Amino acid sequence: MDDYPVDVVAEYPERSSRLLALAALLGGVIKLLLLLPHLIVLSILGFVAGIAAVIGWIAVLFLGSYPRALFDFQVGILRWNLRVNAYFLSVTDRYPPFRLDP
């Protein structure tokens, strides 16, 4: 499996926030309210990513390659979405930043 293109590395935290664990036990309502701005922006960007995917498909059809800028944009949205989901599911205690880059 050395040639597999994706490596997932998860660091085990030395300490975990007990307050955030309590929030997760209460149904995640607090986290959901904290993540509301992320969810609004990500829903808008998800719509834009769908349009970008159609543009990329047309570009592949005529140019033969997927534009790097569109690829980076869509990967950035997926990274941001993953960080938000990891925070909501208590995989990490770090609040996700508002950015597309890693």
XYZ file of N, CA, C and O in Angstrom:
408
model
N 0.811 -1.200 0.000
C 0.000 0.000 0.000
C 0.859 1.270 0.000
O 0.380 2.327 0.317
N 2.117 1.167 -0.353
C 2.993 2.338 -0.356
C 2.653 3.322 -1.463
O 2.941 4.505 -1.351
N 2.037 2.844 -2.534
C 1.743 3.730 -3.650
C 0.348 4.340 -3.570
O -0.097 4.992 -4.496
N -0.334 4.154 -2.454
C -1.674 4.713 -2.311
C -1.571 6.224 -2.166
O -0.745 6.720 -1.394
N -2.381 7.018 -2.885
C -2.177 8.468 -2.933
C -2.643 9.247 -1.701
O -2.393 10.441 -1.624
N -3.291 8.602 -0.743
C -3.821 9.349 0.402
C -3.306 8.733 1.693
O -3.348 7.519 1.881
N -2.799 9.572 2.587
C -2.405 9.153 3.924
C -3.224 9.936 4.927
O -3.335 11.152 4.828
N -3.809 9.247 5.884
C -4.587 9.906 6.933
C -3.806 9.794 8.228
O -3.459 8.698 8.659
N -3.519 10.955 8.827
C -2.781 10.997 10.083
C -3.645 11.725 11.099
O -4.077 12.846 10.867
N -3.923 11.067 12.200
C -4.711 11.684 13.266
C -3.893 11.640 14.549
O -3.485 10.571 14.993
N -3.633 12.802 15.098
C -2.857 12.880 16.331
C -3.797 12.741 17.524
O -4.834 13.390 17.587
N -3.408 11.897 18.452
C -4.203 11.717 19.664
C -3.890 12.875 20.604
O -2.733 13.126 20.927
N -4.913 13.618 21.047
C -4.637 14.786 21.898
C -4.191 14.367 23.298
O -4.616 13.346 23.833
N -3.314 15.181 23.869
C -2.877 14.923 25.242
C -4.013 15.200 26.224
O -4.177 14.494 27.203
N -4.770 16.254 25.949
C -5.914 16.611 26.794
C -7.115 16.867 25.909
O -6.972 17.283 24.773
N -8.265 16.632 26.458
C -9.499 16.912 25.743
C -10.374 17.792 26.622
O -10.391 17.645 27.842
N -11.082 18.700 25.996
C -11.913 19.632 26.735
C -13.144 18.916 27.282
O -13.937 18.341 26.532
N -13.324 18.954 28.584
C -14.485 18.325 29.205
C -15.767 19.101 28.901
O -16.841 18.530 28.791
N -15.634 20.406 28.761
C -16.805 21.219 28.434
C -17.344 20.862 27.044
O -18.555 20.746 26.845
N -16.445 20.665 26.091
C -16.889 20.287 24.749
C -17.444 18.861 24.733
O -18.354 18.557 23.961
N -16.921 17.990 25.574
C -17.479 16.640 25.677
C -18.901 16.695 26.233
O -19.788 15.970 25.788
N -19.127 17.574 27.213
C -20.476 17.751 27.749
C -21.409 18.302 26.673
O -22.563 17.871 26.557
N -20.897 19.229 25.874
C -21.709 19.779 24.789
C -22.078 18.688 23.782
O -23.199 18.667 23.261
N -21.166 17.760 23.523
C -21.456 16.658 22.611
C -22.514 15.739 23.210
O -23.374 15.219 22.486
N -22.463 15.538 24.525
C -23.463 14.691 25.164
C -24.847 15.337 25.147
O -25.854 14.652 25.137
N -24.912 16.620 25.156
C -26.190 17.330 25.143
C -26.774 17.444 23.732
O -27.661 18.248 23.490
N -26.297 16.631 22.846
C -26.857 16.612 21.498
C -26.135 17.508 20.520
O -26.541 17.630 19.376
N -25.099 18.147 20.925
C -24.335 18.992 20.020
C -25.014 20.295 19.670
O -24.633 20.941 18.700
N -26.031 20.692 20.446
C -26.753 21.925 20.132
C -25.827 23.134 20.243
O -25.866 24.036 19.391
N -24.979 23.134 21.250
C -24.051 24.254 21.431
C -23.084 24.320 20.255
O -22.828 25.398 19.696
N -22.546 23.158 19.869
C -21.616 23.136 18.740
C -22.314 23.538 17.446
O -21.729 24.200 16.600
N -23.541 23.120 17.298
C -24.279 23.482 16.097
C -24.461 24.998 16.009
O -24.316 25.591 14.933
N -24.737 25.633 17.132
C -24.859 27.093 17.141
C -23.510 27.755 16.868
O -23.444 28.783 16.184
N -22.435 27.158 17.393
C -21.105 27.710 17.130
C -20.714 27.567 15.662
O -20.004 28.412 15.115
N -21.194 26.508 15.035
C -20.820 26.237 13.653
C -21.783 26.823 12.636
O -21.587 26.662 11.434
N -22.800 27.512 13.084
C -23.795 28.064 12.169
C -23.185 28.975 11.095
O -23.543 28.849 9.917
N -22.258 29.872 11.434
C -21.647 30.681 10.359
C -20.910 29.824 9.330
O -20.987 30.088 8.128
N -20.206 28.778 9.798
C -19.519 27.877 8.871
C -20.518 27.187 7.957
O -20.286 27.061 6.754
N -21.618 26.733 8.518
C -22.601 25.994 7.734
C -23.265 26.873 6.680
O -23.535 26.421 5.561
N -23.492 28.122 7.008
C -24.074 29.051 6.035
C -23.105 29.295 4.882
O -23.470 29.191 3.704
N -21.849 29.594 5.217
C -20.856 29.861 4.171
C -20.595 28.609 3.344
O -20.495 28.669 2.113
N -20.498 27.444 4.003
C -20.235 26.206 3.267
C -21.395 25.811 2.363
O -21.181 25.211 1.307
N -22.614 26.119 2.757
C -23.733 25.802 1.872
C -23.687 26.655 0.607
O -23.955 26.159 -0.496
N -23.328 27.915 0.749
C -23.190 28.787 -0.424
C -22.021 28.320 -1.292
O -22.132 28.216 -2.518
N -20.887 28.009 -0.646
C -19.725 27.545 -1.404
C -19.977 26.179 -2.045
O -19.423 25.872 -3.098
N -20.812 25.352 -1.416
C -21.158 24.066 -2.015
C -21.926 24.249 -3.306
O -21.717 23.508 -4.283
N -22.812 25.227 -3.339
C -23.541 25.538 -4.568
C -22.573 26.030 -5.645
O -22.640 25.607 -6.800
N -21.645 26.898 -5.248
C -20.649 27.415 -6.195
C -19.747 26.275 -6.684
O -19.363 26.236 -7.856
N -19.421 25.328 -5.785
C -18.584 24.184 -6.180
C -19.304 23.311 -7.198
O -18.665 22.733 -8.086
N -20.608 23.195 -7.082
C -21.371 22.449 -8.081
C -21.289 23.094 -9.445
O -21.129 22.404 -10.467
N -21.394 24.406 -9.478
C -21.254 25.136 -10.742
C -19.825 24.983 -11.278
O -19.611 24.787 -12.476
N -18.839 25.039 -10.367
C -17.438 24.876 -10.776
C -17.192 23.475 -11.330
O -16.382 23.302 -12.252
N -17.878 22.467 -10.793
C -17.720 21.102 -11.306
C -18.240 20.996 -12.738
O -17.625 20.325 -13.580
N -19.347 21.672 -13.015
C -19.878 21.667 -14.390
C -18.912 22.404 -15.322
O -18.630 21.933 -16.437
N -18.376 23.524 -14.868
C -17.395 24.256 -15.675
C -16.153 23.399 -15.903
O -15.589 23.360 -17.004
N -15.721 22.684 -14.863
C -14.564 21.799 -15.002
C -14.839 20.669 -15.975
O -13.953 20.275 -16.747
N -16.041 20.127 -15.937
C -16.406 19.065 -16.865
C -16.334 19.562 -18.311
O -15.817 18.872 -19.187
N -16.840 20.768 -18.534
C -16.790 21.353 -19.877
C -15.342 21.611 -20.288
O -14.953 21.373 -21.435
N -14.525 22.053 -19.330
C -13.108 22.298 -19.629
C -12.396 21.001 -19.999
O -11.574 20.980 -20.928
N -12.702 19.925 -19.286
C -12.098 18.635 -19.624
C -12.551 18.187 -21.007
O -11.768 17.637 -21.792
N -13.792 18.434 -21.305
C -14.343 18.039 -22.602
C -13.625 18.739 -23.754
O -13.300 18.116 -24.764
N -13.338 20.034 -23.593
C -12.735 20.794 -24.687
C -11.223 20.919 -24.590
O -10.541 20.939 -25.605
N -10.675 21.019 -23.370
C -9.234 21.224 -23.216
C -8.475 19.931 -22.935
O -7.263 19.867 -23.118
N -9.156 18.946 -22.409
C -8.496 17.680 -22.120
C -7.884 17.588 -20.737
O -7.306 16.572 -20.381
N -8.001 18.651 -19.945
C -7.472 18.604 -18.581
C -8.348 19.464 -17.668
O -9.007 20.395 -18.120
N -8.326 19.106 -16.389
C -9.128 19.829 -15.406
C -8.342 21.045 -14.936
O -7.169 20.919 -14.554
N -8.929 22.227 -14.926
C -8.196 23.431 -14.506
C -7.743 23.345 -13.047
O -8.515 22.967 -12.162
N -6.491 23.662 -12.815
C -5.902 23.542 -11.478
C -6.604 24.458 -10.471
O -6.778 24.091 -9.308
N -7.002 25.634 -10.870
C -7.666 26.564 -9.951
C -8.999 25.995 -9.461
O -9.333 26.107 -8.280
N -9.760 25.390 -10.361
C -11.026 24.773 -9.956
C -10.790 23.587 -9.023
O -11.524 23.390 -8.061
N -9.765 22.803 -9.322
C -9.424 21.668 -8.466
C -9.050 22.138 -7.064
O -9.538 21.602 -6.067
N -8.188 23.155 -6.971
C -7.778 23.680 -5.668
C -8.961 24.257 -4.900
O -9.055 24.101 -3.681
N -9.874 24.921 -5.593
C -11.061 25.483 -4.959
C -11.935 24.379 -4.367
O -12.370 24.465 -3.218
N -12.171 23.331 -5.128
C -13.028 22.255 -4.640
C -12.364 21.459 -3.522
O -13.020 21.056 -2.565
N -11.068 21.243 -3.611
C -10.357 20.559 -2.531
C -10.384 21.413 -1.261
O -10.539 20.901 -0.151
N -10.257 22.722 -1.414
C -10.321 23.618 -0.259
C -11.673 23.554 0.435
O -11.755 23.531 1.669
N -12.749 23.503 -0.336
C -14.084 23.386 0.250
C -14.232 22.055 0.985
O -14.774 22.000 2.095
N -13.728 20.986 0.400
C -13.801 19.675 1.053
C -12.990 19.654 2.352
O -13.411 19.072 3.349
N -11.819 20.293 2.351
C -11.009 20.372 3.578
C -11.743 21.145 4.664
O -11.767 20.736 5.825
N -12.312 22.278 4.282
C -13.034 23.103 5.245
C -14.218 22.323 5.819
O -14.454 22.318 7.022
N -14.952 21.631 4.951
C -16.086 20.829 5.383
C -15.632 19.715 6.334
O -16.298 19.434 7.339
N -14.516 19.101 6.039
C -13.985 18.043 6.900
C -13.602 18.584 8.270
O -13.867 17.953 9.299
N -12.988 19.776 8.301
C -12.625 20.380 9.598
C -13.863 20.697 10.422
O -13.889 20.479 11.639
N -14.920 21.203 9.779
C -16.164 21.513 10.486
C -16.801 20.234 11.023
O -17.235 20.179 12.169
N -16.842 19.187 10.196
C -17.409 17.920 10.652
C -16.601 17.305 11.783
O -17.163 16.738 12.721
N -15.280 17.395 11.702
C -14.437 16.840 12.765
C -14.672 17.576 14.078
O -14.707 16.955 15.150
N -14.851 18.884 14.014
C -15.130 19.640 15.234
C -16.505 19.284 15.790
O -16.667 19.080 16.992
N -17.500 19.175 14.934
C -18.852 18.863 15.390
C -18.928 17.461 15.999
O -19.634 17.237 16.983
N -18.192 16.512 15.443
C -18.214 15.143 15.936
C -17.212 14.897 17.063
O -16.977 13.754 17.439
N -16.606 15.962 17.573
C -15.656 15.910 18.692
C -14.403 15.103 18.383
O -13.802 14.518 19.282
N -13.998 15.088 17.134
C -12.730 14.458 16.781
C -11.586 15.374 17.195
O -10.516 14.909 17.574
N -11.829 16.676 17.152
C -10.836 17.660 17.566
C -11.519 18.748 18.375
O -12.721 18.986 18.231
N -10.745 19.409 19.223
C -11.262 20.511 20.027
C -10.964 21.874 19.406
O -11.418 22.890 19.918
N -10.180 21.889 18.321
C -9.831 23.156 17.666
C -10.989 23.642 16.816
O -11.483 22.915 15.950
N -11.405 24.883 17.055
C -12.463 25.476 16.244
C -11.939 25.671 14.820
O -10.842 26.176 14.621
N -12.711 25.254 13.809
C -12.207 25.329 12.431
C -12.082 26.755 11.938
O -12.945 27.597 12.205
N -11.000 27.040 11.234
C -10.812 28.397 10.690
C -11.665 28.615 9.441
O -12.069 27.670 8.774
N -11.919 29.869 9.141
C -12.667 30.247 7.942
C -11.703 30.414 6.781
O -11.349 31.519 6.384
N -11.249 29.298 6.212
C -10.353 29.386 5.069
C -10.369 28.091 4.275
O -10.732 27.040 4.787
N -9.958 28.190 3.019
C -9.947 27.032 2.144
C -8.614 26.296 2.175
O -8.569 25.100 1.908
N -7.539 26.986 2.473
C -6.221 26.334 2.479
C -6.022 25.516 3.761
O -6.727 25.710 4.735
N -5.068 24.588 3.749
C -4.872 23.704 4.908
C -4.397 24.375 6.161
O -3.956 25.381 6.318
